[in-house]
PDB file of C-alpha atoms in Angstrom:
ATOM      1  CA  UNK A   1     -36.659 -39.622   7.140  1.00 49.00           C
ATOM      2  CA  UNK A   2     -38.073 -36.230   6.157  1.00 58.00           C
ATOM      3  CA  UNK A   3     -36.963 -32.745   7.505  1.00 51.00           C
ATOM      4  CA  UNK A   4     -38.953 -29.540   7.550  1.00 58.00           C
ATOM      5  CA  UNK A   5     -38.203 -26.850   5.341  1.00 56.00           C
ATOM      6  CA  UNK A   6     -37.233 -24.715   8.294  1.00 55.00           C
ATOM      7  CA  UNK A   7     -34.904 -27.359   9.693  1.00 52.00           C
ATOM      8  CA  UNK A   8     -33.285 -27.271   6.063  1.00 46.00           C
ATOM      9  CA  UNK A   9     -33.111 -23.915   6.052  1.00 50.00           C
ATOM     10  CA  UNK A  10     -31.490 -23.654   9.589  1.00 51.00           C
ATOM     11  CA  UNK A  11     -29.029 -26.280   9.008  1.00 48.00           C
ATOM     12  CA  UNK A  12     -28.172 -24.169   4.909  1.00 45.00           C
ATOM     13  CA  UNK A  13     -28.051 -20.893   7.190  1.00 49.00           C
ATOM     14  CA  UNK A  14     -25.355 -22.216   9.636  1.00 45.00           C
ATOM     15  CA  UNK A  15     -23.335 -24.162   6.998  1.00 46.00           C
ATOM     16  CA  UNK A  16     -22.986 -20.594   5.305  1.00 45.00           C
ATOM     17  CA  UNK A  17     -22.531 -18.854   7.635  1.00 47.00           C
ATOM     18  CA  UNK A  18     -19.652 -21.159   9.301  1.00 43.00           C
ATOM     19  CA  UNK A  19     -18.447 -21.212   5.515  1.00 43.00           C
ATOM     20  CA  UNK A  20     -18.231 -17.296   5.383  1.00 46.00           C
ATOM     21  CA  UNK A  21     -16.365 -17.000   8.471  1.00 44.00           C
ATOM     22  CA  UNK A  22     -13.488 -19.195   7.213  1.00 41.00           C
ATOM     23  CA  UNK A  23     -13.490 -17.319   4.296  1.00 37.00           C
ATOM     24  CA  UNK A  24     -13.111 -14.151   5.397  1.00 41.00           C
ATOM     25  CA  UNK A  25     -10.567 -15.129   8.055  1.00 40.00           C
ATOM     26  CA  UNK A  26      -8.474 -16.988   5.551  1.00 38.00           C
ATOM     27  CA  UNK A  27      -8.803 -13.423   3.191  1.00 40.00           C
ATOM     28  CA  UNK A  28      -7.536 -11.734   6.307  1.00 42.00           C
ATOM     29  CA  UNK A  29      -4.558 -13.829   6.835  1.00 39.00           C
ATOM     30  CA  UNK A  30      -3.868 -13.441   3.717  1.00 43.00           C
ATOM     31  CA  UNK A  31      -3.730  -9.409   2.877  1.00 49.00           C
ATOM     32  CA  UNK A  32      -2.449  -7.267   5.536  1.00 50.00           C
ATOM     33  CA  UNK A  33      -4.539  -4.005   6.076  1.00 51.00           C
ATOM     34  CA  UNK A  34      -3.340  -0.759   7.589  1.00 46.00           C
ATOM     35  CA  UNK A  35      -5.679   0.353   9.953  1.00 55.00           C
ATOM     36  CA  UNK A  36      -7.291   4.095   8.478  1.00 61.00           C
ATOM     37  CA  UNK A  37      -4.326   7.254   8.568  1.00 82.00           C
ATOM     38  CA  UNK A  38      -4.604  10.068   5.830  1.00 91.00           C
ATOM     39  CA  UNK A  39      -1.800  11.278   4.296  1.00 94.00           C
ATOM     40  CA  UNK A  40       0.212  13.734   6.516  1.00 93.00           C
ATOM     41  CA  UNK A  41       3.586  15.415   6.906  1.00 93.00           C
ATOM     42  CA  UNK A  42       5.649  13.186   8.521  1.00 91.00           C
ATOM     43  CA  UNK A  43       8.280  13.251  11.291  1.00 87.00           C
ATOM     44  CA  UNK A  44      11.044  11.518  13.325  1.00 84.00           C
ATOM     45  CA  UNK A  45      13.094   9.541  11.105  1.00 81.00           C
ATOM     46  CA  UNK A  46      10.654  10.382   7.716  1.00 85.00           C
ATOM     47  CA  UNK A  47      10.613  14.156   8.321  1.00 88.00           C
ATOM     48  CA  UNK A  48      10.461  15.824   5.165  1.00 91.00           C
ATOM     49  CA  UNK A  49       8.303  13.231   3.521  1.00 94.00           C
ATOM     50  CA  UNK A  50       4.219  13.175   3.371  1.00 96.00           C
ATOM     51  CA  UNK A  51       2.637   9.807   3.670  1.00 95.00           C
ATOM     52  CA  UNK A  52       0.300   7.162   5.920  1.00 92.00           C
ATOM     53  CA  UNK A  53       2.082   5.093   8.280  1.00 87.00           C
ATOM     54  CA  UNK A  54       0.488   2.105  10.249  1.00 76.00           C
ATOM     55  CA  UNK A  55       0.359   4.105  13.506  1.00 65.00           C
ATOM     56  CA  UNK A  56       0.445   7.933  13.946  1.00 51.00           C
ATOM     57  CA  UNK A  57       3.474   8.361  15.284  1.00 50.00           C
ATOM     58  CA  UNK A  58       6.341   6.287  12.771  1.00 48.00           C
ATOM     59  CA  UNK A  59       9.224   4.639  14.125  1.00 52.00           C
ATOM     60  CA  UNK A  60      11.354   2.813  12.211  1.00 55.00           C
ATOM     61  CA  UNK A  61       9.675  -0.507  12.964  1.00 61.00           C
ATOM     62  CA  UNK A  62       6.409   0.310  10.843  1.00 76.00           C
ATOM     63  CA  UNK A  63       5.424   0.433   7.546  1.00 86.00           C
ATOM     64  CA  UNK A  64       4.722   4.100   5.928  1.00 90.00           C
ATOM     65  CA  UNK A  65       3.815   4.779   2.389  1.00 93.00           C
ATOM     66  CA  UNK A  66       5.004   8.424   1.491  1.00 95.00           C
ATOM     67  CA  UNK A  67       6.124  10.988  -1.168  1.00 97.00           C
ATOM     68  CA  UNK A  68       9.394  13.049  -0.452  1.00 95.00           C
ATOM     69  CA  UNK A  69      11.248  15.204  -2.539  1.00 95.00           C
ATOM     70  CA  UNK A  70      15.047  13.504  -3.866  1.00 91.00           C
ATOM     71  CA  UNK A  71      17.416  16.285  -4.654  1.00 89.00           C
ATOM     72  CA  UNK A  72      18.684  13.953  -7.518  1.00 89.00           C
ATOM     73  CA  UNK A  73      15.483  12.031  -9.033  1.00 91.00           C
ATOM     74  CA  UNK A  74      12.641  14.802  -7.903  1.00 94.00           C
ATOM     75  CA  UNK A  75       9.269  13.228  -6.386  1.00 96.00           C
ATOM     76  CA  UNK A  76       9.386   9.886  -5.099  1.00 96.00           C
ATOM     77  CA  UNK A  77       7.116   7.027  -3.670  1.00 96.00           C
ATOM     78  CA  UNK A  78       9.056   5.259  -0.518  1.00 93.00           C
ATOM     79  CA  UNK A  79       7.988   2.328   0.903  1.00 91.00           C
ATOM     80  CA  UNK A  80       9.785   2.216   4.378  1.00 87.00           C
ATOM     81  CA  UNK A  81       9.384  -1.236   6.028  1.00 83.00           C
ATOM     82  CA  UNK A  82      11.751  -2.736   8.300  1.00 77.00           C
ATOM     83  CA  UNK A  83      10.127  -5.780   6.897  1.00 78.00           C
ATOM     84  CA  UNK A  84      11.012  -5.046   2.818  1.00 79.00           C
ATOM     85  CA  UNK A  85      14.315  -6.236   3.204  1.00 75.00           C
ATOM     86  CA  UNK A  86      13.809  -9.603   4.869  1.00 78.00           C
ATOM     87  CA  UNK A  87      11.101 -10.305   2.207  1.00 80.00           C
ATOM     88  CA  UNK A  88      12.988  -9.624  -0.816  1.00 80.00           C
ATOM     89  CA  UNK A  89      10.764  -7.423  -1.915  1.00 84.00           C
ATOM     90  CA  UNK A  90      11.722  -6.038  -5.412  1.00 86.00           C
ATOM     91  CA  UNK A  91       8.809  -5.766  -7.527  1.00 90.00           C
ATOM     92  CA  UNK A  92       5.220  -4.758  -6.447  1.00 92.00           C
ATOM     93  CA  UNK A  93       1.940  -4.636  -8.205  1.00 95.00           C
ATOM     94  CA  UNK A  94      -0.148  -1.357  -7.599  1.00 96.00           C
ATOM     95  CA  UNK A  95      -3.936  -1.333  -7.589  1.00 97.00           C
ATOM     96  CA  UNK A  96      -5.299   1.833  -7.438  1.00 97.00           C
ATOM     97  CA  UNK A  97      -8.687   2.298  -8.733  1.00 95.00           C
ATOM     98  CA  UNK A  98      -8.538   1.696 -12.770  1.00 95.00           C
ATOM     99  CA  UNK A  99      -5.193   1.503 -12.078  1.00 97.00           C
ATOM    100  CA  UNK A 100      -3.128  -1.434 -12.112  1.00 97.00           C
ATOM    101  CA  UNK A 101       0.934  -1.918 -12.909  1.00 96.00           C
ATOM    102  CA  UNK A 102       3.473  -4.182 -11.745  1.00 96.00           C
ATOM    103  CA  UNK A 103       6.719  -1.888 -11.230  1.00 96.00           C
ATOM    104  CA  UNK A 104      10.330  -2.896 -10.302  1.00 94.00           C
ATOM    105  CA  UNK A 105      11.599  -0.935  -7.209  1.00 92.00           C
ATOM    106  CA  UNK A 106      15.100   0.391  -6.926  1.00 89.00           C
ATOM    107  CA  UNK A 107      16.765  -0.590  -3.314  1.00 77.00           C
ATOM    108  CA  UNK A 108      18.070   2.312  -1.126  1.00 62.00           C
ATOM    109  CA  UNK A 109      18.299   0.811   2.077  1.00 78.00           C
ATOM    110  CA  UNK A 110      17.881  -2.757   3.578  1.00 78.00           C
ATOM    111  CA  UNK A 111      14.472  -1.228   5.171  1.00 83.00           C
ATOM    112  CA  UNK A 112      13.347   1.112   2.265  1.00 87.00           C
ATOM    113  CA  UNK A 113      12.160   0.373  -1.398  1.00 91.00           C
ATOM    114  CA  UNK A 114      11.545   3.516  -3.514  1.00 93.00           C
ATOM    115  CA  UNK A 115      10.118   4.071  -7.035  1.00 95.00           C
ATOM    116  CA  UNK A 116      11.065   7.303  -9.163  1.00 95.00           C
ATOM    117  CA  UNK A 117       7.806   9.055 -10.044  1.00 96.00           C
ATOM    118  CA  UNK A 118       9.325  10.757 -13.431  1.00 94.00           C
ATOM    119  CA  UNK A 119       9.368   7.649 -14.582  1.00 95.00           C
ATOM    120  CA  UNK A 120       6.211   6.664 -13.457  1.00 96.00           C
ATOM    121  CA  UNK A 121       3.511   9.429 -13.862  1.00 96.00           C
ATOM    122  CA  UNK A 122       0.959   6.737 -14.085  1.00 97.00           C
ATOM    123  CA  UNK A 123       1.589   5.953 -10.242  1.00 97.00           C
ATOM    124  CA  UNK A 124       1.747   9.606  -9.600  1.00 96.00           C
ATOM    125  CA  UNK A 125      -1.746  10.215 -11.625  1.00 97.00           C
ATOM    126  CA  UNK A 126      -3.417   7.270  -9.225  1.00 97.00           C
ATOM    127  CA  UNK A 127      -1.993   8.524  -5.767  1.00 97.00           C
ATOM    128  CA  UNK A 128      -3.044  11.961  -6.664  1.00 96.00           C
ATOM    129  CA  UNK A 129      -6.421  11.129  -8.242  1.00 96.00           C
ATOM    130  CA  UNK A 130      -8.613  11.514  -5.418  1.00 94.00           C
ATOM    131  CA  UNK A 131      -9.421   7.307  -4.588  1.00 94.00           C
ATOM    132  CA  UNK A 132      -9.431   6.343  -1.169  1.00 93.00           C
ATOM    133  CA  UNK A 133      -7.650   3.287  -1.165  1.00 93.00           C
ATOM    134  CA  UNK A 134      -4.335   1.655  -2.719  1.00 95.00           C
ATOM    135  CA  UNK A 135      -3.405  -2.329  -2.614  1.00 95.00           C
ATOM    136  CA  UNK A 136       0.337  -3.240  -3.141  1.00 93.00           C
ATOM    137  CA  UNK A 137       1.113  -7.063  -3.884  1.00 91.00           C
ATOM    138  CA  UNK A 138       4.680  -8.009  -3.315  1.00 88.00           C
ATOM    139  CA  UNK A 139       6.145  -9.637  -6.738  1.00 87.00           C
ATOM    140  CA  UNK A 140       9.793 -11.095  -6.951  1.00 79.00           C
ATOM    141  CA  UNK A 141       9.403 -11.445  -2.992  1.00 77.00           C
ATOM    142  CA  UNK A 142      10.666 -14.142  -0.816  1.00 78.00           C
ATOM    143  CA  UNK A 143       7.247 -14.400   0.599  1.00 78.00           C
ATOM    144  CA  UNK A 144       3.441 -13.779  -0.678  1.00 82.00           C
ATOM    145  CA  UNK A 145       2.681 -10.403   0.673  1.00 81.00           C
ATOM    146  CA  UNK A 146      -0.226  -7.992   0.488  1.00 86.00           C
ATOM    147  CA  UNK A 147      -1.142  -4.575   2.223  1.00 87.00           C
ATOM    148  CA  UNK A 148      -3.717  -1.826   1.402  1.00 90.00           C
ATOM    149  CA  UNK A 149      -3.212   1.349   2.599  1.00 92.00           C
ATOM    150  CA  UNK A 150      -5.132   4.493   2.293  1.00 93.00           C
ATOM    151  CA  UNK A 151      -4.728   7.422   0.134  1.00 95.00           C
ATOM    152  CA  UNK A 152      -6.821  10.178   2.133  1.00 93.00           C
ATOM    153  CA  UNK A 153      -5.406  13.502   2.036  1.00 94.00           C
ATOM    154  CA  UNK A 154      -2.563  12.067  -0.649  1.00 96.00           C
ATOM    155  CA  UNK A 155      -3.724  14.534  -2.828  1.00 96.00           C
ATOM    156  CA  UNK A 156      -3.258  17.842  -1.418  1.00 96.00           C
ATOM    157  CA  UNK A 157      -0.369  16.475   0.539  1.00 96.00           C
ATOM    158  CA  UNK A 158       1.751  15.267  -2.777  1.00 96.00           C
ATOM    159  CA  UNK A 159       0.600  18.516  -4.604  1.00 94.00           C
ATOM    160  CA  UNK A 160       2.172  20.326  -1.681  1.00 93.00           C
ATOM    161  CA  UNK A 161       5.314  19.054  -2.268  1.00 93.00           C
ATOM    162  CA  UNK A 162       5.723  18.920  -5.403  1.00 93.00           C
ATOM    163  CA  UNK A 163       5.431  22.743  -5.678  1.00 92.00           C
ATOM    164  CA  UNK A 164       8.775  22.800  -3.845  1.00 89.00           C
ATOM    165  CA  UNK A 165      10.432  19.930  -5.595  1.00 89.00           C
ATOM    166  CA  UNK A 166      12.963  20.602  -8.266  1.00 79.00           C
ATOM    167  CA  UNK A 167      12.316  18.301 -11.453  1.00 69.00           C
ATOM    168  CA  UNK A 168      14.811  15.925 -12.350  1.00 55.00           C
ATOM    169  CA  UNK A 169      17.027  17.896 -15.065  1.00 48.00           C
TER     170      UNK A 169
END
């Protein structure tokens, strides 16, 4: 039995296309993506704090990324997740740009997981370096979990505060 070449071609087209699909749909189970929010002062129960939260107005059900100022450590990055605690989360790989570190995070609260920037200026450098985009992998987590989240706006917004924040002494 002999085919065409456009018959081949339709039936490679399809097959690659059907193959594509299930690709990308198993890449988007797989890595959760915040839909687009530049950096902005927050409010409610984040006031004081500049970040990107899931929706544009936080409540204590979604996850924000954000810089606030700790009277005791100076700047630092908060991930506040109602979710963190349930996942175990206590390591996290960061992927910004060039970037790239896996970095314990200290527990403050069941629903928040913060990192100390003085100890960190790397992470610091790559929020405030003008990408777009960041990509945190859970590590040490009770489940596999991904989420990008974007960095618009992180610049001005972290330089802004740290102006006002004390260093840690």
């Amino acid at each position: 039995m002999r085919f065409s070449r456009p018959a081949v071609a339709g039936v490679v087209g399809v097959a690659a296309f059907v193959f594509g699909a299930c690709l990308a749909a198993s890449l988007a189970l797989a890595q959760e993506v915040e839909p687009p929010a530049p950096w902005v002062k927050l409010t409610g129960s984040h006031a004081g704090a500049v970040g990107t939260c899931s929706i544009d107005e936080p409540t204590d059900n979604e996850a924000c990324y954000m810089v606030r100022c700790d009277a005791k450590n100076g700047l630092i990055f908060e991930i506040g997740d109602a979710a963190v605690g349930e996942m175990g989360l206590r390591s996290a790989r960061f992927e910004i740009g060039r970037y790239k570190e896996t970095i314990r995070l200290d527990g403050n609260s069941p629903d928040r997981r913060m990192i100390v920037l003085s100890k960190h200026p790397k992470l610091l450098a790559a929020l405030t370096s003008g990408a777009d985009f960041a990509t945190m992998y859970a590590v040490e987590a009770d489940v596999k979990y991904s989420t990008g989240y974007e960095l618009t706006g992180a610049r001005d917004q972290i330089s802004r505060m740290a102006r006002g924040c004390p260093t840690k002494p």
